[in-house]
Tab-separated table of C-alpha atoms in Angstrom:
chain	number	residue	atom	x	y	z
A	1	MET	CA	-10.587	-17.393	-21.122
A	2	PRO	CA	-8.591	-14.275	-20.091
A	3	THR	CA	-7.748	-11.903	-22.906
A	4	ALA	CA	-5.476	-9.505	-21.002
A	5	ALA	CA	-3.316	-9.559	-17.910
A	6	ALA	CA	-1.139	-7.287	-15.820
A	7	VAL	CA	1.453	-8.181	-13.233
A	8	ALA	CA	2.524	-6.075	-10.246
A	9	SER	CA	5.409	-7.869	-8.597
A	10	VAL	CA	7.595	-7.075	-5.603
A	11	VAL	CA	9.489	-10.390	-5.819
A	12	PRO	CA	11.718	-9.984	-8.898
A	13	ILE	CA	12.968	-13.564	-8.806
A	14	GLN	CA	9.400	-14.734	-9.514
A	15	ASP	CA	8.724	-12.360	-12.418
A	16	GLY	CA	9.970	-14.717	-15.118
A	17	ALA	CA	7.857	-17.622	-13.902
A	18	TRP	CA	4.666	-15.557	-13.904
A	19	LEU	CA	5.339	-14.063	-17.317
A	20	SER	CA	6.120	-17.477	-18.793
A	21	ALA	CA	3.004	-19.038	-17.265
A	22	LEU	CA	0.705	-16.350	-18.657
A	23	LYS	CA	2.268	-16.652	-22.102
A	24	ASP	CA	2.301	-20.474	-22.158
A	25	VAL	CA	-1.136	-21.128	-20.654
A	26	PHE	CA	-3.222	-18.203	-21.888
A	27	ARG	CA	-1.142	-16.952	-24.842
A	28	ILE	CA	-1.094	-13.512	-23.230
A	29	THR	CA	1.775	-11.065	-23.102
A	30	PRO	CA	1.063	-9.288	-19.807
A	31	ARG	CA	1.864	-5.734	-18.894
A	32	MET	CA	4.304	-5.275	-16.022
A	33	LEU	CA	3.266	-2.463	-13.725
A	34	ASP	CA	6.346	-0.458	-12.796
A	35	TYR	CA	7.706	3.073	-13.078
A	36	ARG	CA	8.020	2.681	-16.868
A	37	ASP	CA	4.392	1.616	-17.367
A	38	CYS	CA	2.062	3.012	-14.733
A	39	ALA	CA	-0.910	4.409	-16.666
A	40	GLY	CA	0.609	7.838	-17.185
A	41	LEU	CA	1.354	8.412	-13.512
A	42	LYS	CA	4.208	10.903	-13.247
A	43	ILE	CA	7.024	9.968	-10.903
A	44	GLN	CA	8.807	12.492	-8.676
A	45	TYR	CA	11.183	10.075	-6.953
A	46	GLU	CA	14.973	10.093	-6.962
A	47	ILE	CA	15.363	6.456	-8.058
A	48	PRO	CA	12.054	5.392	-9.697
A	49	SER	CA	13.162	1.773	-10.120
A	50	GLN	CA	13.119	1.397	-6.324
A	51	ILE	CA	9.368	2.017	-6.038
A	52	GLY	CA	7.394	-1.147	-5.304
A	53	ALA	CA	4.816	-1.988	-7.950
A	54	ASP	CA	2.217	-2.455	-5.214
A	55	ARG	CA	2.685	1.147	-4.135
A	56	LEU	CA	2.158	2.432	-7.670
A	57	ALA	CA	-0.865	0.149	-8.016
A	58	ASN	CA	-2.358	1.635	-4.861
A	59	VAL	CA	-2.075	5.142	-6.274
A	60	LEU	CA	-3.675	4.028	-9.539
A	61	GLY	CA	-6.449	2.388	-7.516
A	62	ALA	CA	-7.084	5.640	-5.675
A	63	GLN	CA	-7.289	7.471	-8.978
A	64	LYS	CA	-9.741	4.884	-10.286
A	65	LEU	CA	-11.910	5.682	-7.240
A	66	GLY	CA	-11.781	9.374	-8.151
A	67	VAL	CA	-9.367	10.477	-5.424
A	68	LYS	CA	-7.191	13.252	-6.880
A	69	GLU	CA	-4.717	13.751	-4.043
A	70	GLY	CA	-3.952	12.270	-0.697
A	71	VAL	CA	-2.061	9.602	1.204
A	72	ILE	CA	-2.386	5.830	0.998
A	73	ILE	CA	-1.379	3.656	3.942
A	74	ASP	CA	-0.826	-0.001	3.162
A	75	PHE	CA	-0.755	-2.184	6.278
A	76	GLY	CA	1.061	-5.371	5.299
A	77	THR	CA	4.502	-6.890	5.798
A	78	ALA	CA	5.625	-3.282	5.854
A	79	THR	CA	3.425	-0.327	6.662
A	80	THR	CA	3.886	2.113	3.796
A	81	PHE	CA	2.679	5.666	3.278
A	82	ASP	CA	2.460	7.002	-0.286
A	83	VAL	CA	1.827	10.611	-1.258
A	84	PHE	CA	0.199	11.562	-4.560
A	85	ALA	CA	-1.443	14.582	-6.157
A	86	ASN	CA	-2.359	15.686	-9.673
A	87	SER	CA	-1.497	12.305	-11.228
A	88	THR	CA	1.966	12.457	-9.670
A	89	TYR	CA	3.629	10.090	-7.229
A	90	TYR	CA	5.907	11.984	-4.826
A	91	GLY	CA	7.239	9.354	-2.422
A	92	GLY	CA	6.424	8.150	1.029
A	93	VAL	CA	7.474	6.344	4.172
A	94	ILE	CA	8.300	2.690	4.908
A	95	CYS	CA	7.863	1.285	8.422
A	96	PRO	CA	7.847	-2.221	9.911
A	97	GLY	CA	4.445	-3.858	9.568
A	98	ILE	CA	2.320	-4.697	12.589
A	99	GLN	CA	3.055	-8.426	12.529
A	100	THR	CA	6.633	-7.856	11.341
A	101	GLY	CA	7.358	-5.640	14.330
A	102	LEU	CA	5.920	-8.183	16.733
A	103	ARG	CA	7.924	-11.052	15.241
A	104	ALA	CA	11.131	-9.022	15.256
A	105	LEU	CA	10.735	-8.289	18.967
A	106	VAL	CA	9.996	-11.894	19.831
A	107	GLN	CA	12.950	-13.162	17.818
A	108	SER	CA	15.357	-10.590	19.228
A	109	ALA	CA	14.470	-10.680	22.943
A	110	ALA	CA	14.902	-13.947	24.827
A	111	LYS	CA	12.160	-13.307	27.390
A	112	LEU	CA	9.466	-12.264	24.911
A	113	ALA	CA	7.148	-14.957	23.555
A	114	GLU	CA	4.830	-15.035	20.534
A	115	THR	CA	1.610	-13.286	21.531
A	116	GLU	CA	-1.823	-13.313	19.936
A	117	LEU	CA	-2.703	-9.815	18.853
A	118	ARG	CA	-5.933	-8.322	20.133
A	119	TRP	CA	-6.824	-4.860	21.253
A	120	PRO	CA	-5.927	-4.413	24.949
A	121	ASP	CA	-8.332	-2.838	27.410
A	122	HIS	CA	-5.753	-0.721	29.222
A	123	ALA	CA	-2.991	1.771	28.491
A	124	VAL	CA	-0.541	-0.008	30.792
A	125	GLY	CA	0.097	-3.738	30.530
A	126	ARG	CA	0.135	-5.784	33.769
A	127	ASN	CA	1.646	-8.774	31.976
A	128	THR	CA	4.104	-9.178	29.123
A	129	GLY	CA	1.469	-10.227	26.589
A	130	ASP	CA	-0.638	-7.129	27.187
A	131	ALA	CA	2.453	-4.925	27.244
A	132	LEU	CA	3.358	-6.214	23.782
A	133	ARG	CA	-0.173	-5.768	22.461
A	134	ILE	CA	-0.329	-2.191	23.718
A	135	GLY	CA	3.051	-1.380	22.246
A	136	ILE	CA	2.366	-2.933	18.864
A	137	LEU	CA	-1.251	-1.856	18.286
A	138	HIS	CA	-1.443	1.499	20.067
A	139	GLY	CA	2.056	2.158	18.790
A	140	ALA	CA	0.829	1.578	15.229
A	141	VAL	CA	-1.986	4.098	15.740
A	142	GLY	CA	0.371	6.672	17.226
A	143	MET	CA	2.904	6.175	14.446
A	144	THR	CA	0.199	6.477	11.789
A	145	GLU	CA	-1.229	9.686	13.206
A	146	SER	CA	2.173	11.285	13.780
A	147	LEU	CA	3.483	10.508	10.294
A	148	LEU	CA	0.270	11.690	8.667
A	149	ARG	CA	0.418	14.990	10.548
A	150	ASN	CA	3.967	15.517	9.294
A	151	ILE	CA	3.038	14.593	5.713
A	152	ARG	CA	0.029	16.904	5.675
A	153	ARG	CA	2.087	19.763	7.105
A	154	GLU	CA	4.795	19.338	4.458
A	155	PHE	CA	2.775	18.485	1.343
A	156	PHE	CA	-0.792	19.645	1.914
A	157	PRO	CA	-0.735	22.646	4.276
A	158	GLY	CA	-4.246	23.962	4.889
A	159	ARG	CA	-5.804	21.577	2.347
A	160	LYS	CA	-8.302	18.800	2.822
A	161	ILE	CA	-7.059	15.503	1.443
A	162	THR	CA	-8.216	11.901	1.467
A	163	VAL	CA	-6.345	9.296	3.490
A	164	LEU	CA	-6.996	5.734	2.348
A	165	ALA	CA	-5.982	2.526	4.104
A	166	THR	CA	-5.496	-0.849	2.474
A	167	GLY	CA	-3.575	-4.062	3.058
A	168	GLY	CA	-4.235	-7.289	4.907
A	169	LEU	CA	-3.683	-5.770	8.360
A	170	SER	CA	-5.603	-2.529	7.854
A	171	PHE	CA	-8.565	-3.951	9.792
A	172	TRP	CA	-6.608	-3.332	13.011
A	173	MET	CA	-7.016	0.406	12.434
A	174	LYS	CA	-10.770	0.447	11.875
A	175	GLY	CA	-12.488	2.511	14.544
A	176	ARG	CA	-9.148	3.368	16.182
A	177	THR	CA	-8.288	6.632	14.440
A	178	LYS	CA	-10.266	9.357	12.701
A	179	ILE	CA	-7.343	10.432	10.561
A	180	ILE	CA	-8.018	7.597	8.063
A	181	HIS	CA	-11.046	8.429	5.909
A	182	ARG	CA	-11.535	5.316	3.784
A	183	PHE	CA	-10.689	1.640	4.001
A	184	GLU	CA	-10.285	0.033	0.576
A	185	PRO	CA	-9.117	-3.607	0.903
A	186	ASP	CA	-9.015	-4.140	-2.883
A	187	LEU	CA	-7.138	-0.948	-3.726
A	188	THR	CA	-4.078	-2.710	-5.172
A	189	LEU	CA	-6.212	-4.886	-7.450
A	190	LEU	CA	-8.176	-1.836	-8.591
A	191	GLY	CA	-4.900	-0.198	-9.560
A	192	ILE	CA	-3.690	-3.199	-11.544
A	193	ASN	CA	-7.022	-3.265	-13.357
A	194	HIS	CA	-6.700	0.450	-14.043
A	195	LEU	CA	-3.397	-0.227	-15.811
A	196	LEU	CA	-5.209	-2.507	-18.249
A	197	ASP	CA	-7.669	0.281	-19.001
A	198	SER	CA	-4.888	2.738	-19.812
A	199	GLU	CA	-2.904	3.359	-22.956
A	200	ILE	CA	0.283	1.406	-23.559
A	201	PRO	CA	3.319	3.744	-23.441
A	202	ASP	CA	4.179	3.189	-27.130
A	203	GLY	CA	0.772	4.612	-28.058
A	204	ARG	CA	-0.752	1.418	-29.483
A	205	GLY	CA	-3.849	1.918	-27.356
A	206	ARG	CA	-5.535	-0.416	-24.931
A	207	ARG	CA	-5.220	-4.179	-24.897
A	208	ARG	CA	-8.862	-4.734	-24.054
A	209	THR	CA	-12.250	-3.085	-24.089
A	210	PRO	CA	-12.995	-1.661	-20.616
């Protein structure tokens, strides 16, 4: 039987249902991971309430792995970049996700059809399917490398940092770029777990024994 729980939600309309279920079924009052309760992570962001809980969880997961500063790229519905250092979250970048970009093109252009993603063999497509695959996948690599260069130049000039990738679509990047150092598919879950190991903001201590 669970004795503690934490919730990291990016669908606010579902928050109440999850909280009620955990209380009714397991008699647990869960912790909600957000800018007000994020294991002591300091926030340097203009409107902290706008930060997705998954992004904060990713930073906490990186800290749990012993990474002190760096960039996390989460390849999912959106592709997000999050910058952190010295237990501080600074902000990041939000881009269309790999599949999201493909679907948006197909839905917006009458002559483009749904295409199975796979890595193309050429730099120039000789048919529309390959042209889409090149644009989406090689475009994702180019975007990732360009944004990371800009982030490193602005936040970490001359310093070595760790770049971690996570998210359900991060496998597309494996072996395609050397600028990503680690792939951690469970990073978000590690961060949520790290919240449960941290002190509650009111100082009452931990809810469980690590």
